Each structure stands twice: as C-alpha cells, then as structure tokens.
C-alpha cells in the first residue's frame, strides 16, 4: 500500500468529507429518523471519520471519487437505520449505554447447526429451554443462508444472502427466533461468508453471462500467467479435496480465484461495488435481529502478489470500514473475526495495530485451542504457557471467544520458536500430535482422523469430536471404567480452561453430552469427501434425555459443564476486558494463569495435564496476590494442601480466588 499523503493530511481530509456528507444527509436523516434518533445517527457518523473515511480512502481513494463513495455508503446506512425495527433500536440504546454488554462473565456461548440441533429454525426455538439449562447467553448458528444445491461446504457456499436456507425456514422465522432469544437475554451470532459466494449466486451468474459490472465482482484471469505467479506463494487450504487456488471456468473465459472449493468464488474487494453489496447484506441481517456477525475467512479478503494473500493490511481496513459503517445504523451489532492465523497476527483482528483501530469485537482464540490439545497429548503444559504468554493482550473493549472444538479441523499452529524453547522440534511435535489424535501413536487415547494430509509438505490437521479426542470414545469401547473417569476429567479440565481464560467460552454442540464422532458421517455423498463431518453429528436427543442422571456419562459431563458455567458467572475476574497472566509453576504438567479485572479479586486457574498427582508450590497463590486463597471450583470440590504444596489430581483443575 503506497500512499503519498501523510497521516495528518488524510485525517483532515477524512473529517472534512464526513462533515460535508453529514451536512448533506442531516436534514433527510432528521426527517426519516426523527429529531432524536437523527441526531444520534449523525453524531455516530461524524465520530467515525477515522474509522470510515480513512480506510475507504486507502482502499478506494485512487479508484473512485472518495466524497461521492462516502455519501453513497452513508445513504445505504441511513436506509438501514430508517428500516431498523423498534425492538432492535431499544437494544441498540441499551448497548450504547452499556458497551461492555458482551464482556460479562455471564456470557456463555453455544454453537450448532440449526438443522442438526433442532431440524429447522422453529425447531431451534423449541429447544431454547435446553440451552437455558446450560446458562447459554450467546447462540452461534452455523451458516443458515440459502446455499447452493449439493456440496456446499457446510453452508459456506452461499447462493443467496437475502434468503434463509428453505430447509431451515424463512427470514420471518429468523426474525422470530432472534426476537425470542432477545426476550431470553441471548445474543444471536450468524455466519457471514464474505470472502466468496457460491458460483450459483446471482452475481456470479450475471458475471458468467457476460455482465462486466458483475465480472468485476470476482477475480478472473484470461490465462495462467498471473495465477501461476500468485500460486508460487499461496498455501493450499484444501490440498486434498480442492488443490490450487484457481479454477478454469469456460463461461468466465478464464481462471477464477477460488481459495477454497472450486464452487466458492472469491469476491474482488478492490471493487467498491462489492464492498457496497456486502455492507447491505450485513445491515439486512442486523435488521433481522442478528447481534453478531461471524466474519468467515476474513484474513483472505485481499490479495497481493508475492504474499500468502492472507492478513494483508487491506483485509483489516475492510473489517474496520464495515464495522464503523454498520454501527452507525446498528450500534448494537458486533463482529467476530474468524481468523485462524499465527498468534502474532491474531490480535490485529481485534484492532491492535500501531494504534487501536476498532475492528472486530470478538475473535476466536485459536492459539488457546491448539495448545490445550497439544498439552493433553504431551502431558506437558510448558509449550502452552510459553505460547499463550506471547499472545499480545486483546484491547480492553474487545474479547476472545475461547473454545475447545468447532466445526472445523484442528490445525497445529504451534510455532517452531515456542516448540524449540520447550526443547522440542516443531515439525516432529506437529507430527506427533497428528499421530496421537489419529490414534496411530502407541497407547494413544485419541480417536480422531487426519484431515487434508499434504504429501508435499507432510502437514495434516485433525478431525474429531472432543469426546473422541480426549479418550471417552476409546474408554467406552474398552469398557474400562477407570479410564472413562480419567477421560471425563480430561474433558472437564479442558473446558475449565476454556471457561476461565477470559472472553466468551463457546461450547460446540454435543460436547456437553460427550457426543462422539459420527460413525455415519460419510453416508451423505455431499459430505463423503470431507471428514470434518466426523465431528458434526446430529444432536442425540435421547442422550440429552439422560443429562439429569449423574450415573450416566451424559449426566456427568452435562453436570460438569453446568457447574463450570455457574462458577464462571460468580467471577467478575472472568469478564472480557481484564487481563490473563500466564504463570510458570515448578511443575511442567501444570498450566497456571491468573485472571484479573480492575473491578474484582483475581482468579488463579491451575490445570494438570499429567496422568498422576502433580503439585505447585503453596507460595504460588500468594506470589500472585492471593494472600488468603479460597476455593472457587475444582475437580474434587476442595483444595489439597500438603507439605507446602497444592496438589492436583490426575487431569484435574482448580480455581482459586482471594478471600
Ligand atoms: C472457514 O474456515 C470455515 O470455518 C470453514 O468451515 C469453511 O470451509 C471455510 O472458511 C470456507 O468458507 O481454512 O480450514 O483463517 O482458517 O476461514 C478452514 C481462516 C479454513 C481460515 C478459515 C477457513
């Protein structure tokens, strides 16, 4: 990005442009929104000049007349503000007064496919009492907009952003569900697949029919020269099912950029018309009652020759401009970044750049997820401590989404540097993890499967449900009760970290019942090529029926997660916006960190990844400010102090606070 203007110059120009736009739009806004709301709308617009005009200038300033673009987009936003239903405006009002609403320790997330959980959107609504039992306040429904027919990458190939998948219901059903969730104090998160559309989307069809305006919505190359040049530095996301990043499409007269599957065409964000169209889509969903947009594959939005075409500065500028503009109409809307990237690049999606630039409010903490599984297999928490301590802190107005499993595979984002500092070799450790979780390692309790093994690089990722990866599946198969106890403990301890690291913990559907891999995952021919369906089983409502019985596996796991949720709610230190400090105890099996928030007592979390009793120096709590350590929650419901040490049972955890 070469920009000849200096930053102060750009700022002045930005402020000037927004003043002008605001003056032109002002009278209309006051009429359409009323005096009070019109004034608030204009104030938001003007306040955001740094977040809107600057990014747009850098993105499109050389291609279009900036003032006209801003005026046009502000008009799109005003239309959305005028169409915003009253109940949502009331929510906005609350959230503007209380911008930390999503950071509270009462926030507990749950992610599922609507069809696999409840059949339809109406079916999901009928199951909300179940989620209430778990204390869920944040519901992420996997892609639910109309996808292409047949293979659609789990809904990540959208054919129509304006319609709900007809098998799930209608937009009216979505509105009704959102309304019911809001009455229950639950926020709704929905996927926005913005990097690509299905090749069946109307934009793609028009492009293929020769409409030049729509052709410019995609990235098309007449011959292989540029694709080959790009491909030299592009990693393959699906080397096995969709090798390469370009697809020859005769109707388009060339090669179309397809980062993921060949039916998913990447959008051309260098074209402001694409930005405008996606902005409208976002506002439309916000006005249906969606509270959080999960920005799918956001690192991929901008391409640059000679790079891996991920995490480019422009991808951040796009997210910043989208956020600022959508907020003007829907101040209660949040963005969640789905950026499964190297740890040093992650916090940038939360706005941590050279200066804070509001970007996404939430981001998946992929690093935590990866090192939890790494610690479990290695029975060693040192790598986890080291790499998590290197994670730059998230800006105080944002938060992590912490999780153990999701619908995707686990990619071993373990840096060679962190591995070396632990005395391991990065590549062999990643290979060990693949062997361990695919069950090939001698004595392994993991029952997952390799995903996208890359012959050329030796890389692979892992598919599998948490219960299968942590040993529950293996223990059930062998009928070994003691081993089952240990496996349940592993699951509980992993989640004890997810629930206490800070941010919103997100449960993946089925983990609360220890659901295992779906043995019938390949039955659907549209899924057979993609073993991520192993860990996307249909909800087992019969198993859920046993959740109140502590003598059953389901009862034990469900009860454990409920207790974690209850304990979490009582701890102010767990709200997002606080700080997580990694500690380095004298036992390599124990992961230890302190969670702090300026309004509360600290919380000390200890998790034992060893298969025997382990201990930390009894002075550790005092050393981090817990002079009168008090038990909050733990595997055994009490703290075991002996001989100057605090002892943790095999695979056990403990939460302590200061009396
Ligand atoms: C996402 O994942 C979704 O979560 C996947 O289910 C989709 O297949 C994919 O996008 C395409 O829509 O590479 O292996 O840094 O890691 O966007 C999964 C982000 C992926 C990428 C992520 C992507």
XYZ file of C-alpha atoms and ligand atoms in Angstrom:
682
model
C 0.000 0.000 0.000
C 1.739 3.154 -1.156
C 0.099 6.338 -0.014
C 1.631 9.670 -0.811
C -0.421 11.681 1.662
C 0.722 11.898 5.269
C -1.496 10.652 8.072
C -2.454 14.138 9.374
C -3.359 15.116 5.818
C -5.545 12.066 5.414
C -7.239 12.746 8.733
C -8.079 16.299 7.888
C -9.454 15.239 4.559
C -11.485 12.482 6.248
C -13.015 14.838 8.783
C -13.820 17.327 6.047
C -15.514 14.730 3.900
C -17.675 13.448 6.723
C -18.706 16.931 7.742
C -19.804 17.565 4.228
C -21.662 14.239 3.998
C -23.283 14.806 7.350
C -24.409 18.300 6.334
C -25.952 16.965 3.139
C -27.596 13.997 4.804
C -28.582 15.814 8.004
C -31.996 17.222 7.059
C -33.094 13.917 5.480
C -31.826 11.916 8.460
C -33.749 14.108 10.916
C -36.941 13.646 8.939
C -36.573 9.926 8.380
C -35.382 9.008 11.861
C -36.983 11.790 13.895
C -35.095 14.576 15.675
C -33.665 12.487 18.484
C -32.558 9.440 16.502
C -31.472 11.555 13.564
C -29.159 13.490 15.820
C -27.667 10.290 17.256
C -27.209 8.902 13.754
C -25.313 11.986 12.612
C -23.201 12.065 15.742
C -22.160 8.446 15.194
C -21.389 9.135 11.564
C -19.216 12.155 12.286
C -17.478 10.470 15.189
C -16.384 7.654 12.929
C -14.464 9.661 10.388
C -11.208 7.946 11.324
C -12.773 4.517 11.091
C -14.788 5.029 7.924
C -13.185 7.552 5.628
C -9.566 6.709 6.290
C -9.918 3.024 5.441
C -12.103 3.792 2.432
C -9.566 6.337 1.263
C -6.735 3.823 1.494
C -8.814 1.107 -0.148
C -10.580 3.014 -2.896
C -9.263 6.590 -2.875
C -7.293 6.090 -6.027
C -10.032 4.307 -7.905
C -13.094 6.418 -7.126
C -14.073 9.866 -6.020
C -13.943 9.449 -2.258
C -16.561 12.011 -1.218
C -19.106 10.518 -3.606
C -18.376 6.998 -2.340
C -18.777 8.030 1.291
C -22.010 9.854 0.537
C -23.375 6.841 -1.282
C -22.453 4.429 1.516
C -23.816 6.783 4.153
C -27.080 6.712 2.196
C -27.105 2.896 2.348
C -26.571 3.137 6.095
C -29.321 5.715 6.521
C -31.779 3.466 4.674
C -30.927 0.655 7.073
C -31.262 2.909 10.110
C -34.714 4.013 8.926
C -35.771 0.404 8.387
C -34.461 -0.797 11.750
C -37.316 -2.315 13.782
C -38.162 -0.693 17.108
C -37.258 -3.593 19.403
C -33.781 -3.593 17.902
C -33.437 0.158 18.351
C -34.220 -0.347 22.028
C -31.476 -2.956 22.245
C -29.097 -0.559 20.480
C -29.968 2.071 23.024
C -29.061 -0.261 25.885
C -25.850 -1.373 24.241
C -24.684 2.148 23.522
C -25.159 2.922 27.190
C -23.511 -0.390 28.166
C -20.898 -1.152 25.501
C -19.386 -3.907 27.664
C -22.582 -5.979 27.496
C -20.855 -8.841 25.682
C -17.862 -8.910 28.021
C -19.678 -10.048 31.149
C -18.831 -13.315 32.847
C -22.486 -14.322 32.360
C -21.690 -14.735 28.649
C -21.640 -18.400 27.704
C -21.765 -19.477 24.092
C -23.106 -22.474 22.228
C -22.518 -23.251 18.552
C -24.532 -25.651 16.423
C -26.022 -26.320 13.037
C -29.685 -25.337 13.158
C -30.748 -28.466 11.283
C -28.617 -30.849 13.310
C -29.755 -29.287 16.588
C -33.430 -28.548 16.007
C -34.328 -29.536 12.448
C -35.420 -26.011 11.496
C -35.190 -22.506 12.923
C -38.596 -23.025 14.522
C -37.265 -26.300 15.931
C -34.312 -24.449 17.444
C -36.760 -22.089 19.127
C -38.478 -25.074 20.738
C -35.178 -26.201 22.235
C -34.153 -22.964 23.917
C -35.001 -24.247 27.384
C -32.295 -26.856 26.935
C -29.737 -24.130 26.240
C -31.001 -22.142 29.215
C -30.104 -25.096 31.457
C -26.500 -24.673 30.378
C -26.661 -20.941 31.010
C -26.206 -20.113 27.330
C -26.402 -16.389 26.531
C -24.804 -16.451 23.079
C -26.034 -18.757 20.344
C -23.978 -19.207 17.200
C -25.976 -20.857 14.452
C -23.817 -22.220 11.686
C -24.382 -20.938 8.116
C -28.114 -20.624 7.556
C -28.462 -18.558 4.396
C -29.538 -20.259 1.184
C -26.576 -22.315 -0.037
C -26.020 -23.898 -3.429
C -27.532 -27.314 -4.038
C -25.447 -30.397 -3.364
C -21.967 -29.897 -1.959
C -21.858 -26.562 -0.192
C -19.048 -26.784 2.379
C -21.458 -26.912 5.295
C -23.297 -23.831 4.065
C -20.149 -21.799 3.377
C -21.123 -21.531 -0.290
C -23.970 -19.026 -0.219
C -26.232 -18.712 -3.256
C -28.492 -16.003 -1.835
C -27.716 -13.686 1.078
C -31.305 -12.476 1.194
C -32.915 -15.821 1.901
C -32.672 -18.399 4.630
C -31.952 -21.967 3.532
C -35.522 -23.099 2.710
C -34.923 -26.375 4.553
C -34.467 -24.330 7.741
C -37.241 -21.809 7.264
C -37.644 -18.215 6.172
C -36.339 -14.781 7.079
C -39.506 -14.364 9.135
C -38.527 -17.458 11.144
C -35.081 -15.988 11.688
C -36.644 -12.751 12.971
C -38.917 -14.670 15.271
C -36.068 -16.737 16.645
C -33.962 -13.611 17.212
C -36.877 -11.967 18.998
C -37.349 -14.929 21.293
C -33.612 -15.082 22.020
C -33.591 -11.393 22.908
C -36.517 -11.860 25.283
C -34.374 -14.503 26.995
C -31.272 -12.309 27.101
C -29.440 -14.384 24.492
C -27.444 -12.853 21.644
C -27.608 -14.425 18.180
C -24.476 -14.946 16.110
C -24.739 -15.862 12.447
C -22.094 -16.590 9.843
C -21.401 -14.062 7.162
C -19.454 -15.711 4.376
C -17.929 -12.633 2.815
C -14.768 -13.868 1.153
C -16.614 -15.797 -1.539
C -20.018 -16.637 -2.958
C -21.254 -19.867 -4.454
C -20.793 -19.922 -8.210
C -24.592 -20.133 -8.376
C -25.070 -16.750 -6.689
C -26.878 -14.183 -8.888
C -23.712 -12.044 -9.030
C -21.729 -14.988 -10.360
C -24.432 -15.943 -12.842
C -24.555 -12.411 -14.217
C -20.781 -12.377 -14.394
C -20.765 -15.651 -16.308
C -23.449 -14.269 -18.622
C -21.006 -11.519 -19.578
C -22.173 -8.540 -17.488
C -18.926 -6.554 -16.997
C -20.139 -4.893 -13.791
C -20.588 -8.299 -12.170
C -17.492 -9.783 -13.741
C -15.620 -7.204 -11.706
C -17.161 -8.755 -8.568
C -14.758 -11.675 -8.969
C -11.091 -12.217 -9.795
C -10.759 -13.636 -13.289
C -7.584 -14.214 -15.303
C -7.512 -14.863 -19.052
C -4.536 -17.213 -18.882
C -2.300 -18.903 -16.335
C 0.362 -16.182 -16.144
C -0.934 -14.378 -13.079
C -2.465 -17.425 -11.362
C 0.896 -19.195 -11.657
C 2.683 -16.171 -10.282
C 0.284 -15.914 -7.340
C 0.289 -19.643 -6.732
C 4.025 -19.608 -6.055
C 3.430 -18.068 -2.621
C -0.100 -19.310 -1.913
C -0.634 -22.114 0.582
C -3.431 -24.543 -0.269
C -6.299 -24.620 2.206
C -7.759 -27.899 0.998
C -4.796 -29.558 -0.811
C -6.628 -32.852 -0.871
C -10.205 -32.012 -1.923
C -9.526 -28.744 -3.741
C -5.912 -28.345 -4.818
C -4.738 -24.986 -6.107
C -6.437 -21.629 -5.698
C -7.761 -21.083 -9.221
C -10.423 -22.841 -11.267
C -10.826 -22.766 -15.019
C -14.368 -21.593 -15.794
C -15.048 -21.522 -19.552
C -18.134 -19.240 -19.207
C -15.919 -16.713 -17.449
C -13.323 -17.043 -20.177
C -10.527 -17.886 -17.813
C -9.310 -18.780 -14.380
C -11.390 -17.706 -11.378
C -9.834 -17.211 -7.958
C -11.161 -19.990 -5.713
C -9.235 -20.135 -2.445
C -11.430 -22.892 -1.011
C -13.528 -25.248 -3.146
C -13.943 -24.762 -6.898
C -17.588 -23.770 -6.392
C -16.633 -20.952 -3.970
C -15.590 -17.890 -5.989
C -13.574 -15.266 -4.135
C -15.023 -11.767 -4.235
C -12.984 -8.859 -5.556
C -12.831 -6.358 -2.693
C -10.743 -3.970 -4.748
C -14.084 -3.119 -6.344
C -16.104 -0.702 -4.170
C -19.335 -2.147 -5.575
C -18.500 -5.413 -3.790
C -17.963 -3.509 -0.556
C -21.322 -1.779 -1.006
C -23.165 -5.024 -1.733
C -21.683 -6.746 1.319
C -22.428 -3.734 3.517
C -26.076 -4.004 2.510
C -26.055 -7.713 3.327
C -24.648 -7.032 6.785
C -27.211 -4.337 7.530
C -30.022 -6.539 6.288
C -29.014 -9.327 8.684
C -28.586 -6.864 11.535
C -32.117 -5.610 10.931
C -33.444 -9.157 11.164
C -32.104 -9.311 14.706
C -28.641 -10.796 14.282
C -26.392 -9.456 17.064
C -23.038 -10.844 15.999
C -21.720 -11.443 12.507
C -19.048 -14.096 12.297
C -16.779 -12.852 9.528
C -15.817 -16.068 7.837
C -12.303 -16.320 6.415
C -11.698 -12.598 6.969
C -7.885 -12.896 6.559
C -8.366 -13.830 2.905
C -10.257 -10.740 1.704
C -7.336 -9.019 -0.011
C -4.831 -10.489 -2.451
C -1.297 -9.294 -3.030
C 1.252 -10.772 -5.387
C 4.232 -12.358 -3.686
C 2.411 -12.983 -0.401
C 0.243 -15.752 1.007
C -2.717 -13.415 0.371
C -3.778 -13.554 3.991
C -3.708 -10.887 6.701
C -2.986 -8.119 4.220
C -3.382 -4.587 5.673
C -6.386 -4.088 3.404
C -8.235 -7.050 4.924
C -8.078 -5.150 8.213
C -9.127 -1.885 6.611
C -12.149 -3.640 5.137
C -13.210 -5.010 8.506
C -12.712 -1.590 10.091
C -14.787 0.234 7.492
C -17.540 -2.393 7.612
C -17.719 -2.220 11.362
C -17.834 1.539 11.573
C -20.497 1.868 8.877
C -22.747 -0.891 10.196
C -22.503 0.596 13.686
C -23.907 3.890 12.521
C -27.197 2.149 11.741
C -26.983 -0.725 14.224
C -24.831 0.308 17.185
C -25.591 -2.952 18.963
C -24.044 -5.096 16.236
C -20.784 -6.935 16.901
C -18.245 -8.523 14.602
C -16.480 -11.769 15.393
C -13.309 -12.497 13.440
C -12.804 -15.987 12.150
C -9.077 -15.656 11.627
C -7.288 -18.899 12.258
C -3.864 -17.372 11.871
C -0.479 -17.270 13.569
C -0.662 -15.937 17.131
C 1.209 -12.716 16.428
C -1.360 -11.801 13.774
C -4.427 -12.654 15.767
C -4.933 -9.588 17.973
C -4.803 -7.314 14.960
C -8.297 -8.531 14.153
C -9.336 -7.067 17.491
C -7.948 -3.715 16.411
C -4.466 -3.889 17.959
C -2.389 -2.167 15.287
C 0.165 0.636 15.515
C -2.698 2.385 17.255
C -6.064 0.978 18.265
C -8.342 0.849 15.232
C -11.759 -0.550 16.138
C -12.122 -3.691 14.053
C -13.745 -6.872 15.346
C -15.189 -7.021 18.842
C -14.555 -10.718 19.235
C -12.076 -13.188 17.759
C -11.600 -16.919 18.082
C -8.640 -17.720 20.287
C -7.295 -20.432 18.060
C -3.978 -20.479 19.909
C -5.572 -21.499 23.185
C -7.495 -24.289 21.479
C -4.385 -25.679 19.815
C -2.166 -25.629 22.884
C -4.809 -27.258 25.051
C -4.820 -30.270 22.752
C -1.045 -30.155 22.496
C -0.718 -30.200 26.305
C -3.145 -33.071 26.621
C -1.277 -35.295 24.195
C 2.176 -34.352 25.508
C 1.095 -34.415 29.186
C 3.114 -31.232 29.420
C 1.857 -27.652 29.745
C 5.089 -25.735 29.153
C 4.514 -25.065 25.477
C 1.022 -23.800 26.284
C 2.318 -21.432 28.946
C 5.021 -20.122 26.690
C 2.961 -19.524 23.589
C -0.023 -18.070 25.466
C 2.226 -15.673 27.325
C 3.490 -14.410 23.985
C -0.010 -13.644 22.759
C -0.366 -9.880 22.743
C -3.175 -8.776 25.061
C -6.517 -8.039 23.455
C -7.677 -4.408 23.524
C -9.821 -3.797 26.649
C -13.011 -3.068 24.710
C -12.876 -6.445 22.943
C -12.835 -10.098 23.924
C -11.745 -13.552 22.901
C -14.036 -16.360 22.005
C -12.453 -19.330 23.755
C -13.263 -22.824 22.567
C -12.118 -26.386 22.519
C -13.749 -27.636 19.350
C -15.698 -26.196 16.459
C -16.971 -27.499 13.128
C -13.510 -27.217 11.565
C -10.399 -29.334 11.852
C -7.596 -28.569 14.303
C -4.553 -27.153 12.506
C -1.400 -27.348 14.621
C -0.491 -23.668 14.848
C 2.474 -24.384 17.090
C 5.383 -22.126 16.271
C 8.829 -23.614 15.803
C 10.216 -20.995 18.175
C 7.855 -21.951 21.011
C 8.489 -25.625 20.380
C 12.259 -25.101 20.415
C 12.043 -23.151 23.665
C 10.352 -26.221 25.165
C 13.133 -28.411 23.842
C 11.047 -29.850 21.020
C 11.300 -29.686 17.270
C 8.229 -28.001 15.745
C 7.710 -30.349 12.832
C 8.093 -33.531 14.883
C 5.812 -32.206 17.583
C 3.106 -31.447 14.995
C 3.618 -34.902 13.521
C 3.332 -36.392 16.998
C 0.042 -34.552 17.535
C -1.334 -35.889 14.258
C -0.222 -39.408 15.162
C -1.606 -39.086 18.647
C -5.038 -37.801 17.735
C -5.476 -40.092 14.766
C -4.837 -42.957 17.173
C -1.642 -44.132 15.454
C 0.641 -43.290 18.336
C 1.157 -46.337 20.601
C -1.114 -46.121 23.622
C -2.930 -43.054 22.369
C -6.440 -42.411 23.672
C -7.246 -40.156 20.689
C -9.801 -41.385 18.156
C -9.764 -38.649 15.533
C -8.790 -38.741 11.874
C -6.279 -36.942 9.693
C -7.709 -34.112 7.589
C -6.108 -32.817 4.378
C -2.834 -34.658 4.612
C -0.424 -32.813 2.333
C 2.001 -35.246 0.748
C 4.272 -32.443 -0.386
C 4.741 -30.735 2.978
C 3.958 -33.580 5.368
C 1.347 -31.360 7.041
C -2.023 -32.571 8.208
C -4.802 -31.462 10.530
C -7.154 -33.373 12.805
C -10.886 -34.023 12.714
C -12.873 -35.448 15.601
C -15.274 -34.631 18.418
C -13.748 -33.508 21.729
C -15.042 -36.626 23.486
C -13.340 -38.833 20.909
C -10.079 -36.909 21.053
C -9.847 -36.881 24.843
C -10.349 -40.592 25.300
C -14.044 -41.038 26.037
C -14.654 -42.960 22.836
C -11.705 -45.285 23.461
C -12.710 -45.877 27.091
C -16.287 -46.732 26.131
C -15.016 -49.181 23.534
C -12.729 -50.939 26.004
C -15.284 -50.805 28.819
C -12.557 -49.642 31.214
C -14.395 -47.653 33.911
C -11.288 -46.123 35.453
C -10.112 -44.950 32.059
C -13.559 -43.466 31.401
C -13.307 -41.487 34.650
C -9.975 -40.103 33.516
C -11.300 -39.250 30.065
C -14.285 -37.384 31.525
C -11.891 -35.492 33.749
C -9.791 -34.512 30.761
C -12.833 -33.075 29.054
C -13.860 -31.184 32.177
C -10.364 -29.819 32.762
C -10.005 -28.702 29.149
C -13.303 -26.864 29.461
C -12.261 -25.433 32.845
C -9.581 -23.520 30.955
C -11.943 -22.543 28.145
C -14.376 -21.148 30.746
C -11.742 -19.177 32.655
C -9.234 -17.828 30.168
C -11.256 -14.628 29.658
C -13.748 -13.862 26.903
C -16.793 -15.810 25.804
C -16.465 -19.589 26.196
C -18.106 -21.344 23.276
C -19.420 -24.878 23.622
C -19.550 -26.964 20.482
C -22.858 -28.802 20.208
C -22.667 -32.259 21.686
C -19.627 -31.699 23.898
C -21.975 -31.138 26.845
C -23.177 -34.739 26.358
C -19.784 -36.184 25.401
C -21.107 -36.999 21.931
C -18.545 -38.936 19.969
C -17.591 -38.958 16.304
C -20.449 -39.570 13.921
C -19.849 -43.096 12.533
C -22.224 -42.337 9.634
C -20.560 -39.084 8.616
C -19.817 -40.242 5.055
C -23.306 -41.548 4.282
C -24.324 -38.290 2.653
C -22.485 -38.224 -0.696
C -22.159 -34.424 -0.408
C -20.082 -34.979 2.747
C -18.122 -38.074 1.842
C -15.000 -36.194 0.708
C -14.725 -34.057 3.825
C -14.120 -35.831 7.124
C -14.849 -32.689 9.149
C -18.359 -34.203 9.139
C -16.973 -36.687 11.636
C -17.399 -34.002 14.280
C -20.684 -32.565 13.059
C -23.053 -35.249 14.317
C -26.793 -34.757 14.587
C -27.886 -33.891 18.107
C -28.650 -37.011 20.114
C -31.806 -36.053 21.997
C -32.053 -39.500 23.549
C -28.628 -38.944 25.112
C -29.761 -35.466 26.155
C -32.667 -37.138 27.957
C -30.131 -38.679 30.359
C -28.488 -35.379 31.266
C -30.141 -35.093 34.686
C -28.940 -38.553 35.764
C -25.468 -38.274 37.314
C -24.991 -42.030 36.977
C -24.792 -41.686 33.199
C -21.952 -40.380 31.088
C -24.205 -37.629 29.757
C -25.267 -36.645 33.266
C -21.676 -36.394 34.440
C -20.490 -34.259 31.561
C -23.579 -32.062 31.399
C -23.386 -31.536 35.156
C -19.693 -30.674 34.944
C -20.312 -28.028 32.284
C -23.233 -26.570 34.206
C -21.075 -26.245 37.289
C -18.358 -24.527 35.274
C -20.951 -22.095 33.946
C -22.274 -21.384 37.436
C -18.806 -20.877 38.860
C -17.869 -18.644 35.971
C -20.841 -16.335 36.450
C -19.781 -15.669 40.027
C -16.321 -14.457 38.999
C -16.037 -10.874 37.846
C -12.390 -11.524 37.017
C -13.534 -13.638 34.102
C -15.201 -10.883 32.189
C -13.539 -9.842 28.959
C -11.554 -6.641 29.126
C -9.463 -7.954 32.020
C -6.008 -9.476 31.867
C -4.723 -13.025 31.729
C -1.212 -13.508 33.096
C 0.486 -16.813 32.422
C 2.463 -18.150 35.377
C 5.239 -20.657 35.227
C 4.843 -23.138 38.071
C 7.614 -25.507 39.060
C 5.717 -28.496 37.656
C 5.814 -28.887 33.861
C 2.463 -30.688 33.787
C 0.530 -27.769 35.243
C -0.846 -24.871 33.262
C -1.320 -21.875 35.534
C -2.638 -18.393 34.945
C -4.129 -15.536 36.826
C -7.134 -13.681 35.561
C -7.632 -10.121 36.719
C -10.145 -7.402 36.222
C -9.816 -3.985 37.780
C -13.206 -4.328 39.477
C -12.623 -7.633 41.223
C -10.441 -10.075 43.111
C -8.081 -12.125 40.940
C -8.756 -15.706 39.953
C -5.989 -18.298 39.841
C -6.507 -21.213 37.481
C -4.496 -24.436 37.641
C -4.916 -27.322 35.227
C -2.992 -30.565 35.469
C -2.177 -32.220 32.155
C -0.359 -35.082 33.802
C -1.805 -38.529 34.404
C -0.617 -38.587 38.008
C -0.990 -36.290 41.009
C 1.009 -33.129 40.462
C 1.609 -30.110 42.639
C 2.683 -26.496 42.716
C 4.444 -24.569 45.442
C 1.933 -23.399 48.046
C 3.516 -19.966 47.789
C 2.330 -19.518 44.212
C -1.122 -18.123 45.098
C 0.353 -15.562 47.483
C 3.000 -14.621 44.935
C 0.263 -13.540 42.543
C -1.804 -11.649 45.078
C -3.951 -14.403 46.591
C -2.817 -13.948 50.167
C -5.898 -15.726 51.520
C -6.602 -18.270 48.803
C -10.151 -19.551 48.702
C -11.565 -22.457 46.730
C -13.966 -21.480 43.928
C -14.310 -24.652 41.901
C -12.247 -27.759 41.234
C -12.288 -31.408 40.199
C -12.622 -32.627 43.779
C -14.616 -29.743 45.223
C -11.765 -28.857 47.568
C -8.104 -27.899 47.636
C -5.491 -30.457 48.637
C -2.673 -28.713 50.514
C 0.121 -30.857 51.910
C 3.793 -30.419 52.677
C 3.977 -26.876 51.428
C 2.373 -27.724 48.116
C -1.020 -27.524 46.471
C -1.830 -30.895 44.898
C -3.903 -31.537 41.805
C -5.380 -34.939 40.946
C -4.582 -36.586 37.593
C -6.018 -34.432 34.789
C -7.623 -32.225 37.442
C -8.128 -28.477 37.762
C -8.683 -25.867 40.444
C -9.959 -22.277 40.533
C -8.930 -20.120 43.471
C -9.693 -16.564 44.418
C -8.707 -14.266 47.256
C -10.985 -14.252 50.262
C -13.768 -21.211 7.249
O -12.554 -21.862 7.599
C -14.908 -22.089 7.739
O -14.874 -22.193 9.133
C -14.827 -23.411 7.043
O -15.783 -24.316 7.516
C -15.006 -23.157 5.573
O -14.766 -24.351 4.869
C -14.048 -22.079 5.029
O -13.928 -20.952 5.882
C -14.542 -21.550 3.713
O -15.698 -20.770 3.876
O -9.420 -22.529 6.192
O -9.944 -24.959 7.149
O -8.139 -18.120 8.798
O -8.767 -20.848 8.519
O -11.575 -19.249 7.135
C -10.863 -23.957 7.370
C -9.411 -18.527 8.482
C -10.435 -22.628 6.799
C -9.465 -19.894 7.810
C -10.874 -20.290 7.696
C -11.326 -21.468 6.974
